[in-house]
């Protein structure tokens, strides 16, 4: 099936199988920031924004995205660069496998929640697992970013 | 110090966060053959027949490989110094399968779907055999895992496959039995630890292609690129010179990638077909078919005098290496060698035990590498002893633990598979770590516990730990520094950054010594064609071993620069001053800057390429030390635990990059907490891991981790680069014991099996009520 | 998932008829669970274009269309008018925001998951379901019987109520399934207690509810009595998350605590 996706603001037509998941479609067309860590919605590294909302692309059928806007970290590079500076300051970047999707989810959070509490932030990001950092440095970095940007 | 002991962001953090091509699968060619593995549904079986004809008939299937396709060369997948202390007990593919998930056959096809369909079309006839699933019954079981005659040890490690023993060991100092008999107070307890999973978020991933010189180029998510190259050549018969292994960014390792997992298959397929190929493990494969931590039973006896002097430690360890003996002996040894010296004043110590084969997923390297198991047992036992002695556990430790400038005879006796190396603790601030941690956790106002409400109790617990810094006389790291025109440097290192930030701290070391800024040192690591040798990222060796190599190379480069500058400035080298940017003739104050010098050397006069190289092998392995303190809230009716705070005070010498060092400690702490509390591994009675995904195997999320306080002791290790010791593993060691001790301080029950789930706590409480 | 045809249904009837054609056809909710559980589908029927989204208030009832996502429910102001927002705090504990952005209430109910966090709460809240063919039915009857065949859930109806509802999900980490779910409410109609993830499908503890509801006053003793009755009447069993005995202990403790909380004692 041919579907149209507005990927990071660009209209693209892509040929997909009816049972194909968006993660595979995106990697197929060289959007490589979206990665697979579990394939069953439980790690977060495949997160993309559909119409601005974070969803796990490993479990989201490509056909459902037909005509919709899909944002990956490549589409918010200025914001990702900013977030990365906060992460850098806290030593919150280790292997980084969790980071593009985390930046994207933080970006969605910032748009969705106004003055969130620390707990709301954690809850929003809970399905973004990180096995390296122990989370505290990430939390500090995200808090600083949200504080400075609001 | 200008560049070290400063928190720079990691050199690759920004690009990775922005989603740049970075990880192994990002480099796979789009037309790669997809490689998948047919895995055993039985814990132990003989393959009687494999019929792949239907699979081969499927359009798009390139090949199906079985044990008949590979030469029968026993080897070990463990990426370790060569010859390895792990037995050569595995074949690339074998006619026996020894655990659920073991490799039966391999398919390469043009797409994922075709590959999967092909797997389902392979008919395998198995002769199912009785497995060994209880590691306590493995020794001398009538079911032998490895009867095959070709397998062997590389040097004596106590290998007795016909008894299901992969390795065994015995050492003692003094007469333990006698010391225990003479002790006023003795305690004895067995502890059990589970098969923890690394769960690096990036699964094992490899891809291969032939380059235009007809050489095999591998991108691998590995901790040990040079060992990968060697083992591929040894097992596949491809000349070493024909293989290039590139390690791109690695999405977490923790020891799980200190081995070959899919490398043999893609290499074979690409080398044979000349077509690019790739394999990406599914999460289930990562769980079932890569590595776990060695589950252990540790039987501990401690003896002490009434005044709280520890006299004897007796420790027997039974370790389960699963189907293959990777890291079998060495992990076991570390459970003693990097734990027992903590109490160096005892009259006698005994450490002995066996590492046994079972039909479980193979165990391998995992951050902590035995030390976490040993630490859990010993540091739990110490608290039990203190209870019996009616002594404060901190006071007891302060009295008995290792101090600066002291030593332990264990260092000389126990190495990793071989004899050890004697050393004095030139830097050991354990005393400070304990004292400071005690303040930070507010020990005196909580210990042993405070009732918060009818339901909840607040309590604290603690443990001390040590680790090592590389393996002396075995681990080698090297570095090359190259000067470029415009006056910046390339730092080429074999050291393997797997997310721990070694590229960054090694560049910091070079920049510090060359007195330049970090952006002038361009680091490139882990490419067997372009970078010099390094054993890899393991044994907490990178900072100490590779770091020393970088420091030596940088010193050499500085010498070369001054020599060249002095020629231009027409003075002696001793008369030439260098501040990192400008050279000055101290006699006549004439100057030339680095940029002009390098441009001149490149283009104008006396042209040459300046390159400095160096290697380093450790002559000792200075241990980092730490004290870990936990504060918990525990529900006395349900056993549920909230972790309120974890305090770590660490002596890692100079933290070269304090924030990155903190990240290493905290990442370790949280993995240790996972092992202590959440990460339950359940193997069915049929030998199947039923917790083989993130839905059932619970790693800590950001909701459970509320507060971590991490500090570094002021410490300087003169043998380390700018005073540094290692910091990569130590963080993981204390949480299990600290938590167990906090639980006992709250509820009076001693948890002797990991993970210490609320359910087990309630069971222990009920058992205690029954007894009373 | 292997899918032969993806069909964007243009009407509920078309979707329904396609569903009846063969058992190999299936309705797509959010698809989160199907990703895990379904290997092969002939025609995958999407309800995306049928306007089955949204939350409304109608005559003292809250109507939630079946394709509404869990996240939409969690963040809806209207939902706060049910049991002081208990649905939000319940849904909040189901995995993370990303999955809640795709999982639907329809898929969550029709699947009759034993582990469901939502079902025990919905049970306590007097929930009614509307199916395309079968029409309206109480959640309780839907769960207990198979009278609704292969049908399409279109709407979920929940009575507004201002009383507090206690909900506890006992779990290992924030991303875990429940070891046990306990839900307790007290409204004008009396007490309700539901236990989920036993690990079987959620049930109401009818005997303890009846016991409490015939009392004039409920104090510590009666609460303890009711809590121990729950353990006797509800069947708990063992699975990898917990043994029967531990579930019993948890049920007793949290029913007791829940009753105290809704009674503010
Ligand atoms: C990884 C993971 C973890 C989870 N953890 C939890 C948890 O901790 N607690 C919890 O309560 N839930 C949990 N869930 C379940 C989740 O909350 C949803 O209930 C689940 O995903 C089903 O919703 P869905 O929209 O994805 O349904 P789908 O996957 O689309 O559908 C599920 C089933 O329902 C059918 N169906 C869907 N919609 C309709 C309809 N309108 N009419 C008729 N049939 C329909 C489908 O054909 C399918 O058979 C988890 C789910 C996943 C994937
Ligand atoms: S790959 Fe999608 S959540 Fe893990
Ligand atoms: S930094 Fe490695 S998983 Fe988060």
CSV table of N, CA and C and ligand atoms in Angstrom, one decimal, chain A residues 23 35-46 56 58, ligand 2:
chain,number,residue,atom,x,y,z
A,23,UNK,N,8.2,1.7,12.9
A,23,UNK,CA,9.6,1.7,13.2
A,23,UNK,C,10.4,1.1,12.0
A,35,UNK,N,15.1,3.7,17.0
A,35,UNK,CA,15.8,2.4,17.1
A,35,UNK,C,14.9,1.4,17.8
A,36,UNK,N,15.4,0.1,17.8
A,36,UNK,CA,14.6,-1.0,18.4
A,36,UNK,C,15.3,-1.5,19.6
A,37,UNK,N,14.6,-1.4,20.8
A,37,UNK,CA,15.3,-2.0,21.9
A,37,UNK,C,14.5,-3.2,22.5
A,38,UNK,N,13.2,-3.3,22.1
A,38,UNK,CA,12.5,-4.4,22.7
A,38,UNK,C,11.4,-4.9,21.8
A,39,UNK,N,10.9,-4.1,20.9
A,39,UNK,CA,9.8,-4.5,20.0
A,39,UNK,C,8.5,-4.8,20.7
A,40,UNK,N,8.3,-4.4,21.9
A,40,UNK,CA,7.0,-4.6,22.5
A,40,UNK,C,6.6,-3.5,23.5
A,41,UNK,N,6.8,-2.3,23.1
A,41,UNK,CA,6.4,-1.1,23.8
A,41,UNK,C,6.9,-1.0,25.2
A,42,UNK,N,8.0,-1.6,25.5
A,42,UNK,CA,8.4,-1.5,26.9
A,42,UNK,C,9.8,-0.9,27.1
A,43,UNK,N,10.4,-0.3,26.1
A,43,UNK,CA,11.7,0.3,26.4
A,43,UNK,C,11.8,1.8,26.0
A,44,UNK,N,11.0,2.2,25.0
A,44,UNK,CA,10.9,3.6,24.6
A,44,UNK,C,11.9,4.1,23.5
A,45,UNK,N,12.9,3.3,23.1
A,45,UNK,CA,13.8,3.9,22.1
A,45,UNK,C,13.3,4.1,20.7
A,46,UNK,N,12.1,3.6,20.5
A,46,UNK,CA,11.5,3.7,19.1
A,46,UNK,C,10.5,4.8,19.1
A,56,UNK,N,5.0,4.6,20.7
A,56,UNK,CA,6.0,3.6,20.4
A,56,UNK,C,5.9,3.2,18.9
A,58,UNK,N,7.4,1.0,17.3
A,58,UNK,CA,7.5,-0.5,17.1
A,58,UNK,C,6.1,-1.1,17.1
D,2,LIG,S1,11.3,-0.9,20.6
D,2,LIG,FE1,9.4,0.1,20.8
D,2,LIG,S2,9.3,0.4,22.9
D,2,LIG,FE2,11.0,-0.8,22.7
